[in-house]
PDB file of C-alpha atoms in Angstrom:
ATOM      1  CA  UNK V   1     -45.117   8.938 103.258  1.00 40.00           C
ATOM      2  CA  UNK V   2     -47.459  11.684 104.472  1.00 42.00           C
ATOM      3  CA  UNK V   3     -49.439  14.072 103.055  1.00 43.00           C
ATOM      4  CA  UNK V   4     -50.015  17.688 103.868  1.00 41.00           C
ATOM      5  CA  UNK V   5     -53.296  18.597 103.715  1.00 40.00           C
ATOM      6  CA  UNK V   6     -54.467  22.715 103.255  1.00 43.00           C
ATOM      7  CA  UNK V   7     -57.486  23.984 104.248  1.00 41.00           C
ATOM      8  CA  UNK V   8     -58.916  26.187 102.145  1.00 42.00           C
ATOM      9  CA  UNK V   9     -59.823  29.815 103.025  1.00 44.00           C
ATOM     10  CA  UNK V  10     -62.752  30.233 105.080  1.00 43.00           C
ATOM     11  CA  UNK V  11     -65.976  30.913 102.940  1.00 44.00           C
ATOM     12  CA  UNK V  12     -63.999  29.213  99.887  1.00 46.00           C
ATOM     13  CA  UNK V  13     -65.899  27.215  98.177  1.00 46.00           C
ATOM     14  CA  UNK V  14     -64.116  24.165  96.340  1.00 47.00           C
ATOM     15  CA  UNK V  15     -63.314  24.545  92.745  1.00 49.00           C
ATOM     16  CA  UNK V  16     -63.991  22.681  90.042  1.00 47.00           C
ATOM     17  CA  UNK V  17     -62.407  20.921  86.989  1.00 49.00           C
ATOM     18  CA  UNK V  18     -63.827  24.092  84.984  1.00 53.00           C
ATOM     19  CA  UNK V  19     -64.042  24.482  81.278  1.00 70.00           C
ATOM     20  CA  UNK V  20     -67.313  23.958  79.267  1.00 81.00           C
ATOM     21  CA  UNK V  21     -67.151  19.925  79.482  1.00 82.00           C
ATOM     22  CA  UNK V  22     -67.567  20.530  83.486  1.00 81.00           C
ATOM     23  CA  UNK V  23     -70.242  23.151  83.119  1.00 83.00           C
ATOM     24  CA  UNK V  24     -72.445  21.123  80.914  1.00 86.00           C
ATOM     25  CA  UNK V  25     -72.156  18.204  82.780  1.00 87.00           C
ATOM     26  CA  UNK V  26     -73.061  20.072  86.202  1.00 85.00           C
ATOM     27  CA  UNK V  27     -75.646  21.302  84.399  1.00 86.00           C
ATOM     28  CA  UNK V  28     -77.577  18.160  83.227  1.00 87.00           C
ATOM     29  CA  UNK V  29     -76.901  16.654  86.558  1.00 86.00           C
ATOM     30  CA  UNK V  30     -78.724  19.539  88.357  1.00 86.00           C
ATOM     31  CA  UNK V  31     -81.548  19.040  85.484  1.00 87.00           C
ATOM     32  CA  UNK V  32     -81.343  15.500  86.099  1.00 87.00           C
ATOM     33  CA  UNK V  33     -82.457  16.285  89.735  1.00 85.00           C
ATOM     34  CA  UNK V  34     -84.926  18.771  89.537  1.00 82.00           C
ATOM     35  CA  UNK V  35     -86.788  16.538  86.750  1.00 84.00           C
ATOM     36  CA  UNK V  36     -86.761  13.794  89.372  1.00 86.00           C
ATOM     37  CA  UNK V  37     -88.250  16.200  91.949  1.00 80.00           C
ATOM     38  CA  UNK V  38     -90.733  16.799  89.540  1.00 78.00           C
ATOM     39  CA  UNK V  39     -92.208  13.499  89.129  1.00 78.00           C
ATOM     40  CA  UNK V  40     -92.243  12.889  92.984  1.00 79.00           C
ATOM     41  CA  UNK V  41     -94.457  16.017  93.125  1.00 77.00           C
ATOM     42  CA  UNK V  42     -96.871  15.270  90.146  1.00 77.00           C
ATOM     43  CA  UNK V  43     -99.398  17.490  91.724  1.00 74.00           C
ATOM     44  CA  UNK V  44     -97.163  20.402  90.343  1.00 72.00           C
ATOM     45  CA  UNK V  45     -97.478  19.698  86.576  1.00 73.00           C
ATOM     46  CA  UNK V  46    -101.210  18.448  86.957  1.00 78.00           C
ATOM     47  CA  UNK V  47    -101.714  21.947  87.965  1.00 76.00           C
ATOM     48  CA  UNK V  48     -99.669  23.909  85.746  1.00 74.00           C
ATOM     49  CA  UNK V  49    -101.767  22.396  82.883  1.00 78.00           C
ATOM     50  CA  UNK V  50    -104.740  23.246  84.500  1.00 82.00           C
ATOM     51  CA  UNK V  51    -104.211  26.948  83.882  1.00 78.00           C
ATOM     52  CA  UNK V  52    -103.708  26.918  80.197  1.00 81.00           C
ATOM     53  CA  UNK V  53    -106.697  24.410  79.206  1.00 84.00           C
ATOM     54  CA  UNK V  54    -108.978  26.573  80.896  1.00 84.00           C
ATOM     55  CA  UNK V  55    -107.297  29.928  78.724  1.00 80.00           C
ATOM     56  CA  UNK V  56    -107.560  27.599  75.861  1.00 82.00           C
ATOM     57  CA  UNK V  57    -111.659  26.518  76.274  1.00 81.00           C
ATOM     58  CA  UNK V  58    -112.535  30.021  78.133  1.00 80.00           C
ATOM     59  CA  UNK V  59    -111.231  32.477  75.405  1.00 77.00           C
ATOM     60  CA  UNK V  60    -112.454  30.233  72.182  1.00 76.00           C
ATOM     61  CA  UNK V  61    -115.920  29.511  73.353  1.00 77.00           C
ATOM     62  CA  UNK V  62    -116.397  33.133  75.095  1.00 75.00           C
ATOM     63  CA  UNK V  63    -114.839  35.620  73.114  1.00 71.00           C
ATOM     64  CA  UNK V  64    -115.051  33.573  70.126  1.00 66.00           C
ATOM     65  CA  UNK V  65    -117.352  35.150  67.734  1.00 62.00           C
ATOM     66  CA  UNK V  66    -117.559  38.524  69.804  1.00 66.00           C
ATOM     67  CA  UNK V  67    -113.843  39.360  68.358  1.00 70.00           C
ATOM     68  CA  UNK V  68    -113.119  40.902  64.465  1.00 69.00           C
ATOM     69  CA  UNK V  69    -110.214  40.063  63.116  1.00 74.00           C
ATOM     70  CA  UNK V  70    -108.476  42.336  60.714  1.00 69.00           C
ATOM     71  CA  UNK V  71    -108.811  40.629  57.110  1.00 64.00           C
ATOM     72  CA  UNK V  72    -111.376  38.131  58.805  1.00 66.00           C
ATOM     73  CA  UNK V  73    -114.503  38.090  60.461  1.00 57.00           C
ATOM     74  CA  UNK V  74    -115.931  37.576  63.531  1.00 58.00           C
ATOM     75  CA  UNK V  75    -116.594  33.951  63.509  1.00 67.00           C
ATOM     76  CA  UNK V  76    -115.239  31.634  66.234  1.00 69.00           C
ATOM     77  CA  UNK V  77    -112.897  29.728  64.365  1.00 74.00           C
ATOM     78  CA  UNK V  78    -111.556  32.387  62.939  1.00 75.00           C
ATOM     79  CA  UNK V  79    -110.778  33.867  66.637  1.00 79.00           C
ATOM     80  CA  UNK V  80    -109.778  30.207  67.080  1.00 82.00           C
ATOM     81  CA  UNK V  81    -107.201  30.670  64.747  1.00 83.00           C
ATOM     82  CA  UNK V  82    -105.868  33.586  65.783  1.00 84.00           C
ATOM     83  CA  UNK V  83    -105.776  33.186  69.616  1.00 85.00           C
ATOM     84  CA  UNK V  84    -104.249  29.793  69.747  1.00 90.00           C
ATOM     85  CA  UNK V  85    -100.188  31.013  69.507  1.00 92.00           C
ATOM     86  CA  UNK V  86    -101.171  33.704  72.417  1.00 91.00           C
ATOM     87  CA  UNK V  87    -102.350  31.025  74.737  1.00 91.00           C
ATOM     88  CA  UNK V  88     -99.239  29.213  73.625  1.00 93.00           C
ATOM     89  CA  UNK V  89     -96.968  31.896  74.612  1.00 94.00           C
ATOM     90  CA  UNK V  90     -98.538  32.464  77.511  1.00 91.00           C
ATOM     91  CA  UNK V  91     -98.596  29.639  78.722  1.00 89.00           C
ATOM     92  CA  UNK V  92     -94.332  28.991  78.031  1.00 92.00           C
ATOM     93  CA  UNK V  93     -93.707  32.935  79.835  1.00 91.00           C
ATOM     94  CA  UNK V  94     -95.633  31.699  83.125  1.00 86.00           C
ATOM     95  CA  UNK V  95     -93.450  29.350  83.742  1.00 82.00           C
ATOM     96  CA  UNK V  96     -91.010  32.385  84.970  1.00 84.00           C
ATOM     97  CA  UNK V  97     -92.978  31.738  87.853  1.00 82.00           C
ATOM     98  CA  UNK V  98     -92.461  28.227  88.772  1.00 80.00           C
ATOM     99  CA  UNK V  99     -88.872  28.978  88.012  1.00 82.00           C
ATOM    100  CA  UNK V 100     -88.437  31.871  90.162  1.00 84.00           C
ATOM    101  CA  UNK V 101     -90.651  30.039  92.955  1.00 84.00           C
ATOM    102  CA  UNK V 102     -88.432  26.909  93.053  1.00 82.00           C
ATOM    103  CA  UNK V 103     -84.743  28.652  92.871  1.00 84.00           C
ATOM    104  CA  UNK V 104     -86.179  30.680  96.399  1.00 83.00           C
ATOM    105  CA  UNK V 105     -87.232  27.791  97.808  1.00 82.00           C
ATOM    106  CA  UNK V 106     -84.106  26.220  97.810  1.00 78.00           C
ATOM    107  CA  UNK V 107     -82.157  29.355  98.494  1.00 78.00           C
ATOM    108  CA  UNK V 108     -84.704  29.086 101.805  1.00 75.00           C
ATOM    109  CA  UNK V 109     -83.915  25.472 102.634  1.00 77.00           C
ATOM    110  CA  UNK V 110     -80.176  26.430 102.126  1.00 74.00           C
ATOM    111  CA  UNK V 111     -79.805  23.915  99.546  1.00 71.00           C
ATOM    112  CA  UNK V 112     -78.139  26.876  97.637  1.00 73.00           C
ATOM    113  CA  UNK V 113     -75.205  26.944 100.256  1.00 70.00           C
ATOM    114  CA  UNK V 114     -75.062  23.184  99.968  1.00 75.00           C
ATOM    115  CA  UNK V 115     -74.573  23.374  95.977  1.00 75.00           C
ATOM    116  CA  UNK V 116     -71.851  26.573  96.306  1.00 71.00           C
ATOM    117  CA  UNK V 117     -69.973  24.138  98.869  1.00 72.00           C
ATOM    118  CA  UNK V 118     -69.346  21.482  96.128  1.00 73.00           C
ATOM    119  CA  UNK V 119     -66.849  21.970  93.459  1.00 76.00           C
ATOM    120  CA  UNK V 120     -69.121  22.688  90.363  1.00 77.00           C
ATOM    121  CA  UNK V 121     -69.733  25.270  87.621  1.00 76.00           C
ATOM    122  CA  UNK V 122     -71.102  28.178  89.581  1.00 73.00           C
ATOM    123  CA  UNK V 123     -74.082  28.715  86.813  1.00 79.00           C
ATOM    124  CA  UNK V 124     -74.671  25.042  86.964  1.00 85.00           C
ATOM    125  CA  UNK V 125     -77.562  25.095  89.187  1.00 85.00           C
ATOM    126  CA  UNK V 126     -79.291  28.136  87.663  1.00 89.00           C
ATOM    127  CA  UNK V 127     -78.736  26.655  84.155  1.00 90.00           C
ATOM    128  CA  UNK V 128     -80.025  22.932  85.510  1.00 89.00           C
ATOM    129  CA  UNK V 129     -83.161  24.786  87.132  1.00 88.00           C
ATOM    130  CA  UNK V 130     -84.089  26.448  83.460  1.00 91.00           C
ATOM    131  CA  UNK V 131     -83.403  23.443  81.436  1.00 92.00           C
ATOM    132  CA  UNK V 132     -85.624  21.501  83.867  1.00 90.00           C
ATOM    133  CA  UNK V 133     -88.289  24.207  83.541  1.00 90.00           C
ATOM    134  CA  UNK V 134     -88.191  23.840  79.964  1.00 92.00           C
ATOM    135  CA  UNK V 135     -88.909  19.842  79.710  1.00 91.00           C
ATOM    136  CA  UNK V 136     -92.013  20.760  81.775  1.00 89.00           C
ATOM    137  CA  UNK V 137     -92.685  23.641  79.074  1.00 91.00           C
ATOM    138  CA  UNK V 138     -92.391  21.585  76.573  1.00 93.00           C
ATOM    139  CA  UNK V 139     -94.537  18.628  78.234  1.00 90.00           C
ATOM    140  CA  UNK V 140     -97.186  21.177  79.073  1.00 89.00           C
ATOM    141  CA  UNK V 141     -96.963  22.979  75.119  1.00 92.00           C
ATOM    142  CA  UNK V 142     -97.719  18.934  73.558  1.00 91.00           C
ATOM    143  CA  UNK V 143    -100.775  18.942  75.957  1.00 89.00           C
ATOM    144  CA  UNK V 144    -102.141  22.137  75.317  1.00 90.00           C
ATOM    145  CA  UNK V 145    -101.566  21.702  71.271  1.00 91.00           C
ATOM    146  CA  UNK V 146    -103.611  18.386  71.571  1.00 91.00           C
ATOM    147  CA  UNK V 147    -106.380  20.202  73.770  1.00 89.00           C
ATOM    148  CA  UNK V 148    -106.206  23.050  71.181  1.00 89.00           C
ATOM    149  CA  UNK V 149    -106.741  20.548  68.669  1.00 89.00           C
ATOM    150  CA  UNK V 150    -109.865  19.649  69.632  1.00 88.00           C
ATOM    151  CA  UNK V 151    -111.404  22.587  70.090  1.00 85.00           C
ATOM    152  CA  UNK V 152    -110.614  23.299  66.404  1.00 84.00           C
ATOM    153  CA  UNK V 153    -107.380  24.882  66.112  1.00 88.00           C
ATOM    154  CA  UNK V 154    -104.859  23.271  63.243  1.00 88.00           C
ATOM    155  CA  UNK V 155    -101.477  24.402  61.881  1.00 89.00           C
ATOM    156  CA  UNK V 156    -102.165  24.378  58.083  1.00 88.00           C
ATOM    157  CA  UNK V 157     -98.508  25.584  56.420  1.00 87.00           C
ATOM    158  CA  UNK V 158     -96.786  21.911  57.146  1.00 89.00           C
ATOM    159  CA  UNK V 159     -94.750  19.923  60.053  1.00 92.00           C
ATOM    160  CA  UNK V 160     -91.740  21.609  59.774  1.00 95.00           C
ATOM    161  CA  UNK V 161     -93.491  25.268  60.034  1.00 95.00           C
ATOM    162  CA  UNK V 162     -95.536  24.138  63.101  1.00 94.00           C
ATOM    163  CA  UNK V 163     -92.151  22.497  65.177  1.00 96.00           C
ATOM    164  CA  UNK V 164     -90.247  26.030  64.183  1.00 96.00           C
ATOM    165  CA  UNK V 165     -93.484  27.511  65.677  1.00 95.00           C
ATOM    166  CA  UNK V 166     -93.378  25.947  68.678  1.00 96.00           C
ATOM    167  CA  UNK V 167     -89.171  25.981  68.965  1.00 96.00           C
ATOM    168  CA  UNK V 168     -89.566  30.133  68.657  1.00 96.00           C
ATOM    169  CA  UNK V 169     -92.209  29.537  71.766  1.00 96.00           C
ATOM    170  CA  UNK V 170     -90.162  27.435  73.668  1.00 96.00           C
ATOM    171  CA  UNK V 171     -87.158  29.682  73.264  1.00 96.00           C
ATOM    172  CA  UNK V 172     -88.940  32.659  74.390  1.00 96.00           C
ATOM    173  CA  UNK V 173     -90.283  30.919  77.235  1.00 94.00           C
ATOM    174  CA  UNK V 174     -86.336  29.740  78.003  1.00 95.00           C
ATOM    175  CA  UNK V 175     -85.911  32.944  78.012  1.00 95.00           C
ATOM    176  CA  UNK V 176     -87.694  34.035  80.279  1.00 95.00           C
ATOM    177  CA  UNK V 177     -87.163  31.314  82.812  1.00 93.00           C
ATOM    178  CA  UNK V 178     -83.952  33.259  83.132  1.00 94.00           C
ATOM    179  CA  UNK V 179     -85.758  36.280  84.673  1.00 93.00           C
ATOM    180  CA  UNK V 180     -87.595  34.316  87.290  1.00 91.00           C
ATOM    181  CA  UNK V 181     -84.307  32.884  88.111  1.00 90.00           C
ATOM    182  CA  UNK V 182     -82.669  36.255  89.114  1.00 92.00           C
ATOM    183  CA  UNK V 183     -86.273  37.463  90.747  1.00 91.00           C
ATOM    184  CA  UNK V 184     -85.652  33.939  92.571  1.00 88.00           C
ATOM    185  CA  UNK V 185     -82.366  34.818  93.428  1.00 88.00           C
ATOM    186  CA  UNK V 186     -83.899  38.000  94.762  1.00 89.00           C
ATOM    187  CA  UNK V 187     -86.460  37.552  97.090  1.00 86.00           C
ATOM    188  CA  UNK V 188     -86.707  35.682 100.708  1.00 79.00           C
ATOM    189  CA  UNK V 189     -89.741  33.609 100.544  1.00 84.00           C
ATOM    190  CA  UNK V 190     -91.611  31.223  97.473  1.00 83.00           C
ATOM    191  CA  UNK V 191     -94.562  33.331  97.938  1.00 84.00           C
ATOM    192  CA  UNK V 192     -92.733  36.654  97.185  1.00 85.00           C
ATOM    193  CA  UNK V 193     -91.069  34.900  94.195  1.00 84.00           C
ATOM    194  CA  UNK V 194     -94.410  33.848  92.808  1.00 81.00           C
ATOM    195  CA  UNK V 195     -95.931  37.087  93.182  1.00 83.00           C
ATOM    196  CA  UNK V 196     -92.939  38.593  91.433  1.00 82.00           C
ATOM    197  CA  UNK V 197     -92.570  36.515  88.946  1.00 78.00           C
ATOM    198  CA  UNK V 198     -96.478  37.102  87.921  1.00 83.00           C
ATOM    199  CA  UNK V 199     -96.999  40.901  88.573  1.00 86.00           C
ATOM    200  CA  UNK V 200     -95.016  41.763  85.962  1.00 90.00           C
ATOM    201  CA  UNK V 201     -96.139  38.921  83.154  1.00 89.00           C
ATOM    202  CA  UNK V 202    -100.238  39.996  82.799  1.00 87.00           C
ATOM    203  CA  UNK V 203     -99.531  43.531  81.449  1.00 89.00           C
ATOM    204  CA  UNK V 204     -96.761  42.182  79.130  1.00 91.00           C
ATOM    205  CA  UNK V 205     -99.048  39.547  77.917  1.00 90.00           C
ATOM    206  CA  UNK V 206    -102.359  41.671  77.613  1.00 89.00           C
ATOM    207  CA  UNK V 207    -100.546  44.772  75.834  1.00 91.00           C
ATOM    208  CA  UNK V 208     -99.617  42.935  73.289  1.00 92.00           C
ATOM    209  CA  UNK V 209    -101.359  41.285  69.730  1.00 89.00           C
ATOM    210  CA  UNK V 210    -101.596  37.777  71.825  1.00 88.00           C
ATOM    211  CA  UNK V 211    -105.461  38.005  72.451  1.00 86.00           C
ATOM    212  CA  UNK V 212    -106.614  41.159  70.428  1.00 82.00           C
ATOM    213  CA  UNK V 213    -105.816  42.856  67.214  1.00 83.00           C
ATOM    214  CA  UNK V 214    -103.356  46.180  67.510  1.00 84.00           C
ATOM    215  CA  UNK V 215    -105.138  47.952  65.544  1.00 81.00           C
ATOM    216  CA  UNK V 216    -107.605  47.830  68.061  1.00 77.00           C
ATOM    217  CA  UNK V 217    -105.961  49.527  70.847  1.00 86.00           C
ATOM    218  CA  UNK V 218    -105.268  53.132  71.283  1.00 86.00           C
ATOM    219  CA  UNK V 219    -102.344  54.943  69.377  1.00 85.00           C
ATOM    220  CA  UNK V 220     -99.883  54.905  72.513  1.00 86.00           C
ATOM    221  CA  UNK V 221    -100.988  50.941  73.146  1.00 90.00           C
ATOM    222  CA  UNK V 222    -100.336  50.273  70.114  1.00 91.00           C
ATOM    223  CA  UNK V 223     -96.368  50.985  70.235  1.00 90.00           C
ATOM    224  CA  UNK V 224     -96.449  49.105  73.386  1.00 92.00           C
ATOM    225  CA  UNK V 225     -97.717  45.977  72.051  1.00 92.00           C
ATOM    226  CA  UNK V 226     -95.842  46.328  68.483  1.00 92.00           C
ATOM    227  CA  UNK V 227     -92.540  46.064  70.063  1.00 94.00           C
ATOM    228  CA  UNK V 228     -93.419  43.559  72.842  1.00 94.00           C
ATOM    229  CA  UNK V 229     -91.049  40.758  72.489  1.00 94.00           C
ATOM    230  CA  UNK V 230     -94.122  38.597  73.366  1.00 95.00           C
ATOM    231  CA  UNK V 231     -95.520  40.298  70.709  1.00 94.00           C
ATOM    232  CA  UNK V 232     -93.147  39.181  68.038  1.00 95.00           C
ATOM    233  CA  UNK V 233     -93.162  35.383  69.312  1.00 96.00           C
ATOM    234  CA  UNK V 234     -96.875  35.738  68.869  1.00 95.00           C
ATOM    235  CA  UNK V 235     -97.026  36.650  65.275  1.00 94.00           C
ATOM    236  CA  UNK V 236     -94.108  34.646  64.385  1.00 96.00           C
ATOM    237  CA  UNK V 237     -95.983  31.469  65.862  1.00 95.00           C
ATOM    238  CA  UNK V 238     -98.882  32.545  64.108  1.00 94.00           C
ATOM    239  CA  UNK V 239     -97.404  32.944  60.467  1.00 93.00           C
ATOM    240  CA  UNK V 240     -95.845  29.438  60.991  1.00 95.00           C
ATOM    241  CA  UNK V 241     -98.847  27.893  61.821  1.00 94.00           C
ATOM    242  CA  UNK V 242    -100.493  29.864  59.386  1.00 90.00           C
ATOM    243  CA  UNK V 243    -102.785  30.842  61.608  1.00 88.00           C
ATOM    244  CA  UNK V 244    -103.171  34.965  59.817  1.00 84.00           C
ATOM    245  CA  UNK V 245    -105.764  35.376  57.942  1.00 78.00           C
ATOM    246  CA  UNK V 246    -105.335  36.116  54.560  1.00 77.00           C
ATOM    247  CA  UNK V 247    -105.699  39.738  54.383  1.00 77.00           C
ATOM    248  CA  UNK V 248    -104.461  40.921  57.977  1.00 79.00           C
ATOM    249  CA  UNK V 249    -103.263  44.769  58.014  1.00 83.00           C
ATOM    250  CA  UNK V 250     -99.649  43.600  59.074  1.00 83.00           C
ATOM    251  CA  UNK V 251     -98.332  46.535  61.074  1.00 86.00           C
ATOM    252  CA  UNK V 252     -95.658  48.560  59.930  1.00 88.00           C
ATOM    253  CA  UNK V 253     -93.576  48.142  63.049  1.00 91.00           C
ATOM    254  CA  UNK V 254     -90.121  45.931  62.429  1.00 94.00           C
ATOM    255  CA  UNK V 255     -91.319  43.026  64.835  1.00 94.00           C
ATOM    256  CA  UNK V 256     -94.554  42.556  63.106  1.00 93.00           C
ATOM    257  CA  UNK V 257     -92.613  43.045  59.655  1.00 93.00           C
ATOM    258  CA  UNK V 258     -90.197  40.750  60.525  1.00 95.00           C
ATOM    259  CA  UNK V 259     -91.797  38.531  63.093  1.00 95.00           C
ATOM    260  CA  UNK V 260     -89.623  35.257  62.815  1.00 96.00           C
ATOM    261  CA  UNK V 261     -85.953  37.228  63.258  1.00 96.00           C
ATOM    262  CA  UNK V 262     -87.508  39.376  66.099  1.00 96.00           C
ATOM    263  CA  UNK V 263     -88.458  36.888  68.477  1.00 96.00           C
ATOM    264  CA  UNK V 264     -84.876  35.230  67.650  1.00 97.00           C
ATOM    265  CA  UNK V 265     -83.241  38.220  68.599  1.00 97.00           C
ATOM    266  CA  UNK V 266     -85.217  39.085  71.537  1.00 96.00           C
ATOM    267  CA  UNK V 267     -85.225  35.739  73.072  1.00 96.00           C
ATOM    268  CA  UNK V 268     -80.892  35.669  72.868  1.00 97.00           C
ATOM    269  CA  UNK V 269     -81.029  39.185  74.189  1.00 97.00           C
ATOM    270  CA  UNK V 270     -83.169  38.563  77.486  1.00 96.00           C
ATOM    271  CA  UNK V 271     -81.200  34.709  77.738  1.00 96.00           C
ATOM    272  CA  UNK V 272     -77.747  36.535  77.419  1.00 96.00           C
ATOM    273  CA  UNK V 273     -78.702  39.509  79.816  1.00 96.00           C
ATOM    274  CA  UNK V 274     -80.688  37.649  82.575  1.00 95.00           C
ATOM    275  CA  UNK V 275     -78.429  34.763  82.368  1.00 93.00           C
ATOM    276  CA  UNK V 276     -75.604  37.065  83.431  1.00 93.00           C
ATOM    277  CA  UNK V 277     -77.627  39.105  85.886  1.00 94.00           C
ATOM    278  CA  UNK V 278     -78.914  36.103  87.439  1.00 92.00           C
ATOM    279  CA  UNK V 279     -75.018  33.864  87.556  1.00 89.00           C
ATOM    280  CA  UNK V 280     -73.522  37.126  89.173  1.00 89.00           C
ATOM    281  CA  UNK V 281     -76.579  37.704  91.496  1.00 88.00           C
ATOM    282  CA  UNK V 282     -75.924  33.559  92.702  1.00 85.00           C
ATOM    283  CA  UNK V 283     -72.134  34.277  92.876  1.00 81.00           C
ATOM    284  CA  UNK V 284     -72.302  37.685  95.240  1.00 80.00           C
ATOM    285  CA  UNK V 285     -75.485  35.751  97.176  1.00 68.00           C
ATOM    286  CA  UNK V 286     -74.482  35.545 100.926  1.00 49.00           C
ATOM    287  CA  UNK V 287     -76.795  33.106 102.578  1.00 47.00           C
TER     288      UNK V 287
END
């Protein structure tokens, strides 16, 4: 007996079993190899902590003491306090960059084409690339807590406060991972997708309460920074931790009233927004 075989349609790429079973297990395997990648290339992750530590000791020992504090002082450890969950969430939203950086590289080596030629979930390698991104987040997050640690920072409202802290932060920078995938998806070169993936992130960090009090800004920066979804991941890691001081002027904004439930709902806007930008953008991508 003999077969028939069909060719499919030029430009076709083979389909897969579909449903979610399929998609989630594309997606770990993609994970599974850009974790490996990541441990051949330690380099990568020695440097990406390098970054944050210096934030971390630069910021206390400089600024601290030089800083009020709304319901505080001026002392370091109070500034200490306060600055720790901004170098946090800083550090989680730069990773847009690595994860921008890395989806262009591969889109240059045409390992992009390779992956659309195989029958898989088509967001399986955008969702494998984030989830990937995130174990490094999270890797780099337990380092910087420790190094934050000793210089003096401590979460004083209990365990299960601190971990919701740091799930809000890692969410958020999930999130955001999904924006340097569609800037990834974007651009021709690494390069360009680093620079675009950065540009952007230093005036969403700075105009917000991450490093500085609101109240200290002028009126118009104030708005700005009040409803800067960074903003709200900020404050929410911050009441967690307990980390405000006792008698901080909360603002009367709804993200700094409601700090917890705003970075929840901004975090699942940008994921379900980008995340669909970014799928379609790999779909319609002729390489």
């Amino acid at each position: 007996m003999t077969a028939t075989a069909h060719a499919a349609p030029s430009g076709t790429a083979p389909k897969g079993r579909g449903g979610i079973v399929q998609s989630v297990t594309d997606s770990l395997v993609m994970a599974k190899r850009n974790l490996i990648r990541m441990v051949r290339i330690p380099e990568v992750v020695i440097f990406g902590l390098i970054q944050p530590i210096m934030f971390v000791v630069l910021f206390s020992y400089v600024f601290g003491g030089s800083i009020q504090i709304p319901g505080s002082g001026t002392s370091a450890q109070d500034y200490r306090e306060f600055l720790m969950a901004g170098i946090f969430a800083q550090t989680v939203t730069f990773a847009t960059a690595g994860a921008g950086a890395g989806i262009a590289e591969d889109m240059h080596r045409g390992l992009i084409d390779r992956f659309r030629s195989l029958p898989m979930a088509r967001g399986a390698v955008l969702t494998g690339r984030t989830l990937a991104d995130l174990v490094q987040t999270a890797l780099t997050l337990v380092v910087l807590a420790i190094v934050a640690a000793l210089v003096g920072w401590r979460a004083h409202d209990g365990v299960l406060n601190a971990l919701a802290g740091f799930g809000l932060l890692l969410l958020l920078g999930y999130a955001f991972t999904w924006i340097g995938a569609l800037i990834g998806l974007s651009v021709r070169t690494p390069e360009a997708a680093t620079s675009g993936g950065l540009v952007w992130l230093f005036p969403l960090t700075f105009i917000s309460v991450a490093f500085v009090p609101s109240q200290n800004m002028p009126a118009f920066l104030q708005h700005l920074a009040e409803w800067n979804p960074f903003s709200a991941t900020v404050v929410a890691a911050r009441e967690l931790f307990g980390n405000l001081p006792p008698h901080y002027p909360v603002p009367d904004a709804w993200p700094m009233q409601h700090p917890v439930w705003a970075s929840l709902l901004w975090s699942v806007v940008i994921i379900a927004v980008f995340r669909t930008l970014a799928v379609h953008k790999y779909r319609s991508t002729a390489r």
